[in-house]
Coordinates of N, CA, C and O in Angstrom, one line a residue:
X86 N -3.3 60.6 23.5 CA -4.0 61.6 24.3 C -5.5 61.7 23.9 O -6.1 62.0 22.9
X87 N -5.8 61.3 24.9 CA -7.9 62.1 24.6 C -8.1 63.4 24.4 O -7.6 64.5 24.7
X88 N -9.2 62.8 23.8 CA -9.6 64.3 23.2 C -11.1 64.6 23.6 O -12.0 63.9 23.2
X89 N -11.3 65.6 24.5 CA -12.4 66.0 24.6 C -14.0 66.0 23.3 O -13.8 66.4 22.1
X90 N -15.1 65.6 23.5 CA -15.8 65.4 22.4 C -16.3 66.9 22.1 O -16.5 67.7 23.0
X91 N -16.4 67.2 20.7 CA -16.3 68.8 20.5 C -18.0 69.0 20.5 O -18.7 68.0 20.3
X92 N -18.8 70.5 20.9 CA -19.9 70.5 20.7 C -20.7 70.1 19.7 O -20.4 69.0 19.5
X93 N -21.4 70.3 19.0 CA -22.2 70.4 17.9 C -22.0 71.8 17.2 O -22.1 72.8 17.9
X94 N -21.7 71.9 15.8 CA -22.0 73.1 15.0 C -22.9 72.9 13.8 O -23.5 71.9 13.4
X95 N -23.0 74.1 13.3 CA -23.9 74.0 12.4 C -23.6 73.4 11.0 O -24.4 73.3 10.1
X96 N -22.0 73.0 11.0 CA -21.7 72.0 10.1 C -21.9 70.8 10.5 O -21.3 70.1 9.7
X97 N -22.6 70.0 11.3 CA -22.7 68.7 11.6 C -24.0 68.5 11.7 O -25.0 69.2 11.5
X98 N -23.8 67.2 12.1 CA -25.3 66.7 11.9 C -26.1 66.9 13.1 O -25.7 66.8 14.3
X99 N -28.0 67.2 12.7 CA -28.0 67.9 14.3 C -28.6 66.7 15.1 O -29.1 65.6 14.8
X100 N -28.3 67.4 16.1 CA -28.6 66.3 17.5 C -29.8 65.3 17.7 O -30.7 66.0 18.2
X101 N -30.0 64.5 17.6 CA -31.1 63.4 17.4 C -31.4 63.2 19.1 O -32.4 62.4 19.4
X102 N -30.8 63.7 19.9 CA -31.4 63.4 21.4 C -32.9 64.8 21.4 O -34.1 64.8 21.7
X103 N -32.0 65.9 20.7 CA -33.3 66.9 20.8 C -34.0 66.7 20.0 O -35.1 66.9 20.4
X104 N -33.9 66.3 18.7 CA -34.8 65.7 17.9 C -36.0 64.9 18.2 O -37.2 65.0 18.2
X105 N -35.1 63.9 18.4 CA -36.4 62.7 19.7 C -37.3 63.9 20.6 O -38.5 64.0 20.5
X106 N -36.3 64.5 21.4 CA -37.4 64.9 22.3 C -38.9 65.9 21.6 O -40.2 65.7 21.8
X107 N -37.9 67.0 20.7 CA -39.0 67.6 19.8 C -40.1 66.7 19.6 O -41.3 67.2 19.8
X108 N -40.0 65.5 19.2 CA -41.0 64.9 18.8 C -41.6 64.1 19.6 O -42.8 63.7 19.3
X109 N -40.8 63.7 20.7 CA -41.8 63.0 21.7 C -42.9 64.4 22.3 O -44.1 64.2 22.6
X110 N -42.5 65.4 22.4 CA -43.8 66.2 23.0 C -44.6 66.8 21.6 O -45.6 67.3 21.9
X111 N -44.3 66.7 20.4 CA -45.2 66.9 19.6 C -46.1 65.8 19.6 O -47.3 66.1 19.7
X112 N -45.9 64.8 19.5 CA -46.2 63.6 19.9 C -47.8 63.7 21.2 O -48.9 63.2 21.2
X113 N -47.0 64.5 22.0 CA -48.0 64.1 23.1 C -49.3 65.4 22.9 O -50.4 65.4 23.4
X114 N -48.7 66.7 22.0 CA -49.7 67.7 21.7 C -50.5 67.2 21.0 O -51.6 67.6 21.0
X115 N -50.0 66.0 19.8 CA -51.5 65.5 18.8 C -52.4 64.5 20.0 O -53.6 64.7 20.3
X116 N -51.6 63.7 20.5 CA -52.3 62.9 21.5 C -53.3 63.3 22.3 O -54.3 62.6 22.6
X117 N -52.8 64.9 23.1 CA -53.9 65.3 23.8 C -55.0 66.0 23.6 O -55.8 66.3 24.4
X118 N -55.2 66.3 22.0 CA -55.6 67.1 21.5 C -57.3 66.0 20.5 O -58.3 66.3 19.9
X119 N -56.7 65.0 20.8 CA -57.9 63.9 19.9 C -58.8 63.1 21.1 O -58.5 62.7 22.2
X120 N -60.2 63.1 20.0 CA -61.1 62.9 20.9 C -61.6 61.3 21.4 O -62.3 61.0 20.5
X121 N -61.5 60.6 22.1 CA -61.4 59.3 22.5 C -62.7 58.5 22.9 O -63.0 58.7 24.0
X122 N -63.3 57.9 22.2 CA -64.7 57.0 22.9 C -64.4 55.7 23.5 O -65.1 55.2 24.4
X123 N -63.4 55.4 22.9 CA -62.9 54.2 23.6 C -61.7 53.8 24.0 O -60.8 54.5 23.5
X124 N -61.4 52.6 24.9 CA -60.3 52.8 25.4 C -59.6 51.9 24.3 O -58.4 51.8 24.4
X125 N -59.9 51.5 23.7 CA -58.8 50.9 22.5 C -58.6 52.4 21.2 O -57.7 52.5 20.3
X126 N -59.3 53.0 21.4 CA -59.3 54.3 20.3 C -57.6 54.8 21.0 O -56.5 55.1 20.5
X127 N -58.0 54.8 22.1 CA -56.8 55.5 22.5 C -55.8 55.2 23.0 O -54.9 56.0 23.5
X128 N -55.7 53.8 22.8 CA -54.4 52.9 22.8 C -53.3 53.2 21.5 O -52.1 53.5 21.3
X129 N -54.7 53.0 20.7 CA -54.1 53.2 19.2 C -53.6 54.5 18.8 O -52.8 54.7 17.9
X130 N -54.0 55.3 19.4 CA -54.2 56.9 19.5 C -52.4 57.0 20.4 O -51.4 57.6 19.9
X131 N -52.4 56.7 21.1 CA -51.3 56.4 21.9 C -49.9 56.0 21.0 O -48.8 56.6 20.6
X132 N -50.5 54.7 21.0 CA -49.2 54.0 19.5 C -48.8 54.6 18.4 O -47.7 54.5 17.8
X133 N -49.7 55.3 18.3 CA -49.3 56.4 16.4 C -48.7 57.6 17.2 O -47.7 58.0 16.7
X134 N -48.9 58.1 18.0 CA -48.0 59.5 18.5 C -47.3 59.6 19.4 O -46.3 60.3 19.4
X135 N -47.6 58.9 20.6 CA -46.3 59.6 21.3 C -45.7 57.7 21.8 O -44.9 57.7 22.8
X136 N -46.0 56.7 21.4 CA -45.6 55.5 21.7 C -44.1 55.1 21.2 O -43.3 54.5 22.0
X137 N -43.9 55.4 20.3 CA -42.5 55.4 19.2 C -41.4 55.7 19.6 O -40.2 55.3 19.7
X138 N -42.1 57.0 20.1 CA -41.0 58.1 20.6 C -40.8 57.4 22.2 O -39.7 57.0 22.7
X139 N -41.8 57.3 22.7 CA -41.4 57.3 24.2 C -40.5 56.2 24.6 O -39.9 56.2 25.7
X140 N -40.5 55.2 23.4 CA -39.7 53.9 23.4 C -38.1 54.2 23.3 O -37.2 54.0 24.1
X141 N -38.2 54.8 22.1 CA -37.1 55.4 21.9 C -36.0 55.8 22.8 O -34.9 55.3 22.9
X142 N -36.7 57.0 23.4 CA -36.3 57.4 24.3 C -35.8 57.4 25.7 O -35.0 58.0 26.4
X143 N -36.9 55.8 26.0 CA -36.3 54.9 27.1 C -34.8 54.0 26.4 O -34.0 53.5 27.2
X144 N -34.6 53.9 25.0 CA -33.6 52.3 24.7 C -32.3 53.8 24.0 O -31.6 53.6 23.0
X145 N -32.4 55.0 24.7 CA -31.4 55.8 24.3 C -30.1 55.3 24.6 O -30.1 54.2 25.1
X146 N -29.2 55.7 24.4 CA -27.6 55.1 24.5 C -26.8 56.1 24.6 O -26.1 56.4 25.5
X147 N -27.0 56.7 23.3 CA -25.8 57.9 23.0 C -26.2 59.3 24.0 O -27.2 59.6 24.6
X148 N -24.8 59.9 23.6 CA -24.7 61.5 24.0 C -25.5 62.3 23.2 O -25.8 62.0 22.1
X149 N -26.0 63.5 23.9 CA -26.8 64.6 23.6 C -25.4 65.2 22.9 O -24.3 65.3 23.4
X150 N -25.7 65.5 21.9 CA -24.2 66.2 20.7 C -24.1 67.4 20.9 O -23.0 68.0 20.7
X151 N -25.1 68.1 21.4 CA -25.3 69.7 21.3 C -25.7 70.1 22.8 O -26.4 69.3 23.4
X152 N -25.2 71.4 23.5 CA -25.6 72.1 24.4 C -27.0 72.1 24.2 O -27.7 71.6 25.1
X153 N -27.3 72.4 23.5 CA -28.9 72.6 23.6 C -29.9 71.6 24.1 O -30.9 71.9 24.7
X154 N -29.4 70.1 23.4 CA -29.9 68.8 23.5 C -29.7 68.6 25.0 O -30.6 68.3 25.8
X155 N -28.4 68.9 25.5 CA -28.0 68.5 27.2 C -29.2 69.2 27.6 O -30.1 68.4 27.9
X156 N -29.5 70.7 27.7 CA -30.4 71.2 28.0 C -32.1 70.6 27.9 O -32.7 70.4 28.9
X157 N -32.5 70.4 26.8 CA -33.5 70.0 26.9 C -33.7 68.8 27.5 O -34.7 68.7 28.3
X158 N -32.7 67.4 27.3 CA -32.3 66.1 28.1 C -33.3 67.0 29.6 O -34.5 67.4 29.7
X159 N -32.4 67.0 30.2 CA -32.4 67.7 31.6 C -34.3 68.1 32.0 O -35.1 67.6 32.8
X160 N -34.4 69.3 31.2 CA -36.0 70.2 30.8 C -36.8 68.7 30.9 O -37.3 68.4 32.0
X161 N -36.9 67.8 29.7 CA -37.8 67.2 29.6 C -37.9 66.2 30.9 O -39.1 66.0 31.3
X162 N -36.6 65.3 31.6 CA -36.5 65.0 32.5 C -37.7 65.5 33.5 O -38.7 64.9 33.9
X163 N -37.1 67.2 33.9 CA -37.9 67.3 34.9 C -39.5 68.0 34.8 O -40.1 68.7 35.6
X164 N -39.9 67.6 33.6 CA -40.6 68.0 32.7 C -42.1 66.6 33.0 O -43.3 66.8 33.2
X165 N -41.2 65.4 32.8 CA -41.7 64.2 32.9 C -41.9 63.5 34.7 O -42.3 62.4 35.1
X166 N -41.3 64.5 35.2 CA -41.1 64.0 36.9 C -40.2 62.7 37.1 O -40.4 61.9 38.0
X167 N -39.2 62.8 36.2 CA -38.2 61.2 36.1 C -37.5 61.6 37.3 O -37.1 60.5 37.6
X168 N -37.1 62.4 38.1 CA -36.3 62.1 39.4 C -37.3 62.1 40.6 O -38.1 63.0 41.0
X169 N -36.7 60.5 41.4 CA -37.6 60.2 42.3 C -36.8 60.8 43.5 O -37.4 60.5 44.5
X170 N -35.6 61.4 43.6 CA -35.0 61.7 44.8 C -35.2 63.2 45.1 O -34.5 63.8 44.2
X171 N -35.7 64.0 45.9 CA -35.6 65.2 46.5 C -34.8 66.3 45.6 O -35.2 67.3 45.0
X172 N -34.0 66.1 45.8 CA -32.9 66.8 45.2 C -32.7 66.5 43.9 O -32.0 67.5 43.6
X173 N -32.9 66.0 43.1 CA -32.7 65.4 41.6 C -33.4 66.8 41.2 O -32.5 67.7 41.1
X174 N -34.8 67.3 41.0 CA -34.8 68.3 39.9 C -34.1 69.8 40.4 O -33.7 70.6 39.5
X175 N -34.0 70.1 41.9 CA -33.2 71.1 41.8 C -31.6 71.1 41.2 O -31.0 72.1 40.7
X176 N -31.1 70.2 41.4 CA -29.6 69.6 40.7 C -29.7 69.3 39.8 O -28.6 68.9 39.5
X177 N -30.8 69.3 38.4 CA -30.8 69.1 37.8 C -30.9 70.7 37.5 O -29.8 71.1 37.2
X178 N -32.3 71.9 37.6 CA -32.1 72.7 37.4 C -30.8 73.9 37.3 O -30.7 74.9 36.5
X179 N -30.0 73.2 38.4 CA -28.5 74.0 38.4 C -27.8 73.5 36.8 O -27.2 74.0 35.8
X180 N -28.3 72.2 37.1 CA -27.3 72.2 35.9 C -28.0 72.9 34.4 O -27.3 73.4 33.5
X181 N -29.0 72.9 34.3 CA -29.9 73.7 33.1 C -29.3 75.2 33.4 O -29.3 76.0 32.5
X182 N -29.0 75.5 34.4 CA -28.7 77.1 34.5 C -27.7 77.2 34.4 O -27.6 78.3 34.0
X183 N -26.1 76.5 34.6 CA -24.8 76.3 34.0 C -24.8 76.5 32.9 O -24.4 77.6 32.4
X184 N -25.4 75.3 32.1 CA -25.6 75.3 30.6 C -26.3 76.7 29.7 O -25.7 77.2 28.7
X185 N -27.3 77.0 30.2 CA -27.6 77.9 29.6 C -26.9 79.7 29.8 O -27.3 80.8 29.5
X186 N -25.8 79.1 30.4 CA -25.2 80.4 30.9 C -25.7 81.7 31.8 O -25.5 82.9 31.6
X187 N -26.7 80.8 33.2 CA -27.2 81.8 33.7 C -26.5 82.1 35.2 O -26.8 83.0 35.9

């Protein structure tokens, strides 16, 4: 018999999809925040903060472990403008408002 995968609690280990994301937009607050004379300053500027993450984040695999991570998955999604079809961020929105029990 299958077994449904259980949420996340606070005895386990926490969710590295929201993790990642935590850090890909911290990432992009140091990035936007430094001052740039050249365009290789801010290549490099690029590569040290939010480059790592953003890789990452494209070569993802696994499940979001936690409600919360689904949630943000989703936020950052439409956050980043990743749906090219009409309907993608409002269907996505529903589903952020399921999840968050609204």
């Amino acid at each position: 018999m299958k077994t449904a995968m259980k949420p996340n609690r606070t005895n386990e280990a926490p969710d590295q999809l929201l993790a990642l994301i935590a850090a890909y937009r911290a990432g992009m607050r140091e990035f936007a925040s430094l001052p740039f004379s050249t365009r290789e300053e801010e290549d490099a500027a690029e590569e040290r903060t939010v480059a790592p993450h953003s890789r990452a984040l494209k070569n993802w695999t696994g499940p979001a472990t936690s409600r919360q991570g689904a949630i943000e998955a989703l936020k950052f999604m439409i956050e980043e403008d990743m749906f090219n079809d009409m309907a993608g961020k409002p269907l996505a929105r529903a589903v952020i408002a399921f999840l968050e029990g609204h």
